[in-house]
GROMACS .gro file of C-alpha atoms in nm:
model
  156
    1MET     CA    1   1.665  -1.001  -1.725
    2THR     CA    2   1.333  -0.820  -1.777
    3GLU     CA    3   1.356  -0.547  -2.010
    4THR     CA    4   1.197  -0.217  -1.888
    5THR     CA    5   0.963  -0.004  -2.103
    6PRO     CA    6   0.928   0.346  -1.977
    7LEU     CA    7   0.570   0.453  -1.897
    8PRO     CA    8   0.433   0.667  -2.191
    9ARG     CA    9   0.327   1.035  -2.121
   10ASP     CA   10  -0.048   0.989  -2.203
   11GLU     CA   11  -0.385   1.049  -2.078
   12ALA     CA   12  -0.429   0.734  -1.882
   13GLY     CA   13  -0.082   0.811  -1.696
   14ALA     CA   14  -0.190   1.179  -1.623
   15HIS     CA   15  -0.529   1.053  -1.484
   16LEU     CA   16  -0.379   0.805  -1.252
   17GLU     CA   17  -0.099   1.047  -1.141
   18ALA     CA   18  -0.384   1.306  -1.064
   19LEU     CA   19  -0.589   1.021  -0.864
   20ALA     CA   20  -0.281   0.955  -0.655
   21ALA     CA   21  -0.216   1.309  -0.577
   22ARG     CA   22  -0.589   1.371  -0.483
   23LEU     CA   23  -0.610   1.059  -0.273
   24GLY     CA   24  -0.277   1.151  -0.110
   25THR     CA   25  -0.452   1.482   0.033
   26GLU     CA   26  -0.786   1.338   0.091
   27LEU     CA   27  -0.675   1.022   0.283
   28ALA     CA   28  -0.415   1.193   0.504
   29GLY     CA   29  -0.437   1.063   0.846
   30ARG     CA   30  -0.681   0.782   0.737
   31ALA     CA   31  -0.463   0.590   0.518
   32THR     CA   32  -0.125   0.560   0.385
   33LEU     CA   33  -0.054   0.587   0.015
   34GLU     CA   34   0.286   0.441  -0.097
   35ARG     CA   35   0.438   0.470  -0.441
   36VAL     CA   36   0.666   0.197  -0.551
   37THR     CA   37   0.801   0.000  -0.848
   38PRO     CA   38   0.652  -0.331  -0.894
   39GLU     CA   39   0.902  -0.612  -0.878
   40ASP     CA   40   0.757  -0.804  -1.175
   41HIS     CA   41   0.720  -0.479  -1.388
   42PRO     CA   42   1.046  -0.283  -1.324
   43GLY     CA   43   0.951   0.002  -1.576
   44GLY     CA   44   0.613   0.044  -1.422
   45ARG     CA   45   0.474   0.224  -1.104
   46SER     CA   46   0.237   0.093  -0.832
   47VAL     CA   47   0.029   0.270  -0.579
   48VAL     CA   48  -0.060   0.087  -0.255
   49ILE     CA   49  -0.339   0.238  -0.021
   50ARG     CA   50  -0.333   0.087   0.324
   51PRO     CA   51  -0.641   0.220   0.545
   52ARG     CA   52  -0.585   0.281   0.905
   53HIS     CA   53  -0.932   0.163   0.988
   54PRO     CA   54  -0.908  -0.225   1.040
   55ALA     CA   55  -1.248  -0.294   0.871
   56ALA     CA   56  -1.159  -0.103   0.547
   57ALA     CA   57  -1.029  -0.279   0.216
   58SER     CA   58  -0.661  -0.207   0.100
   59VAL     CA   59  -0.631  -0.103  -0.269
   60THR     CA   60  -0.318  -0.134  -0.513
   61TRP     CA   61  -0.310  -0.040  -0.868
   62VAL     CA   62  -0.030  -0.120  -1.102
   63GLU     CA   63   0.048   0.097  -1.416
   64THR     CA   64   0.281  -0.049  -1.702
   65ALA     CA   65   0.348   0.078  -2.075
   66GLU     CA   66   0.110  -0.200  -2.175
   67PHE     CA   67  -0.166  -0.234  -1.908
   68LEU     CA   68  -0.334  -0.136  -1.584
   69SER     CA   69  -0.455  -0.354  -1.312
   70VAL     CA   70  -0.621  -0.289  -0.976
   71GLU     CA   71  -0.671  -0.503  -0.657
   72VAL     CA   72  -0.907  -0.450  -0.375
   73GLY     CA   73  -0.808  -0.645  -0.077
   74GLY     CA   74  -1.031  -0.797   0.157
   75HIS     CA   75  -0.971  -0.978   0.469
   76SER     CA   76  -0.944  -1.321   0.318
   77GLN     CA   77  -0.636  -1.418   0.114
   78ARG     CA   78  -0.828  -1.365  -0.198
   79ARG     CA   79  -0.865  -1.027  -0.345
   80GLY     CA   80  -1.084  -0.854  -0.620
   81HIS     CA   81  -0.866  -0.817  -0.936
   82TRP     CA   82  -0.921  -0.638  -1.256
   83ASP     CA   83  -0.676  -0.637  -1.555
   84LEU     CA   84  -0.737  -0.334  -1.784
   85ASP     CA   85  -0.600  -0.184  -2.096
   86ARG     CA   86  -0.391   0.132  -2.087
   87THR     CA   87  -0.660   0.355  -2.207
   88SER     CA   88  -0.801   0.676  -2.063
   89LEU     CA   89  -1.142   0.518  -2.023
   90ASP     CA   90  -1.004   0.211  -1.850
   91ALA     CA   91  -0.801   0.465  -1.627
   92VAL     CA   92  -1.137   0.629  -1.525
   93PHE     CA   93  -1.271   0.302  -1.452
   94LEU     CA   94  -0.963   0.207  -1.232
   95ALA     CA   95  -1.025   0.535  -1.061
   96ASP     CA   96  -1.405   0.459  -0.997
   97ILE     CA   97  -1.305   0.110  -0.847
   98VAL     CA   98  -1.043   0.288  -0.632
   99ASP     CA   99  -1.278   0.579  -0.510
  100ALA     CA  100  -1.564   0.325  -0.432
  101ALA     CA  101  -1.314   0.105  -0.221
  102VAL     CA  102  -1.217   0.420  -0.022
  103ARG     CA  103  -1.582   0.499   0.030
  104GLY     CA  104  -1.654   0.157   0.154
  105HIS     CA  105  -1.870   0.047  -0.132
  106VAL     CA  106  -1.709  -0.296  -0.127
  107VAL     CA  107  -1.876  -0.635  -0.032
  108GLU     CA  108  -1.693  -0.950  -0.003
  109VAL     CA  109  -1.865  -1.293   0.004
  110SER     CA  110  -1.644  -1.572   0.084
  111ALA     CA  111  -1.699  -1.960   0.101
  112PRO     CA  112  -1.438  -2.245   0.102
  113GLY     CA  113  -1.193  -2.171  -0.172
  114ARG     CA  114  -1.388  -1.883  -0.339
  115SER     CA  115  -1.448  -1.512  -0.295
  116ARG     CA  116  -1.660  -1.267  -0.497
  117MET     CA  117  -1.570  -0.884  -0.467
  118GLU     CA  118  -1.868  -0.653  -0.558
  119ILE     CA  119  -1.807  -0.285  -0.611
  120THR     CA  120  -2.077  -0.033  -0.622
  121PHE     CA  121  -2.047   0.286  -0.814
  122PRO     CA  122  -2.207   0.607  -0.732
  123ASP     CA  123  -2.466   0.571  -1.026
  124GLY     CA  124  -2.573   0.212  -0.866
  125GLU     CA  125  -2.389  -0.002  -1.103
  126VAL     CA  126  -2.234  -0.305  -0.930
  127ILE     CA  127  -1.910  -0.471  -1.073
  128VAL     CA  128  -1.822  -0.818  -0.972
  129THR     CA  129  -1.519  -1.017  -0.991
  130THR     CA  130  -1.484  -1.395  -0.839
  131THR     CA  131  -1.173  -1.556  -0.742
  132SER     CA  132  -1.116  -1.931  -0.654
  133GLN     CA  133  -0.841  -2.128  -0.519
  134VAL     CA  134  -0.741  -2.475  -0.615
  135PRO     CA  135  -0.862  -2.740  -0.536
  136ALA     CA  136  -1.149  -2.634  -0.326
  137GLY     CA  137  -1.253  -2.345  -0.564
  138CYS     CA  138  -1.294  -2.618  -0.835
  139LEU     CA  139  -1.553  -2.791  -0.645
  140PRO     CA  140  -1.905  -2.675  -0.724
  141ILE     CA  141  -2.100  -2.528  -0.422
  142PRO     CA  142  -2.449  -2.452  -0.536
  143GLY     CA  143  -2.566  -2.109  -0.367
  144TRP     CA  144  -2.239  -2.035  -0.217
  145VAL     CA  145  -2.285  -1.650  -0.292
  146ARG     CA  146  -2.616  -1.648  -0.109
  147ARG     CA  147  -2.489  -1.851   0.191
  148GLY     CA  148  -2.136  -1.729   0.192
  149LYS     CA  149  -1.991  -1.495   0.463
  150ARG     CA  150  -2.056  -1.158   0.365
  151ILE     CA  151  -1.850  -0.858   0.479
  152GLN     CA  152  -1.942  -0.485   0.408
  153TYR     CA  153  -1.604  -0.301   0.407
  154ALA     CA  154  -1.592   0.017   0.611
  155PRO     CA  155  -1.497   0.370   0.447
  156HIS     CA  156  -1.125   0.480   0.485
   0.00000   0.00000   0.00000
């Protein structure tokens, strides 16, 4: 049985609670925002944003007593994923990722067995995460990012 550690009352949690409240208002009619308890982290909380626009990316973040994580969902089975520490600085970083996805500042590049998610922040900084799927993702494909299928996601 998994032991549950309650979420601390800290700056990171307050920041994420404010983010969920703001997005719940901002996205009314454009996306659904659902708060759930993650099955693999019973003491944590998760927020799932499902856009109504079919060309927009979904977003999920998980908050536990130990860490934060955020996923930006693309049209492929792979998703952009970032694991973060439970700090106020990382909570702000998570919020920046979520806001960029909501604004449609997400590009996914995919090729057989691999996907690259690029998130552009308002200041022009681009963060990138790459995922691969065994066995196809283990095989080298030189230049796949340049030649892969490129999808620019729509705003929510």
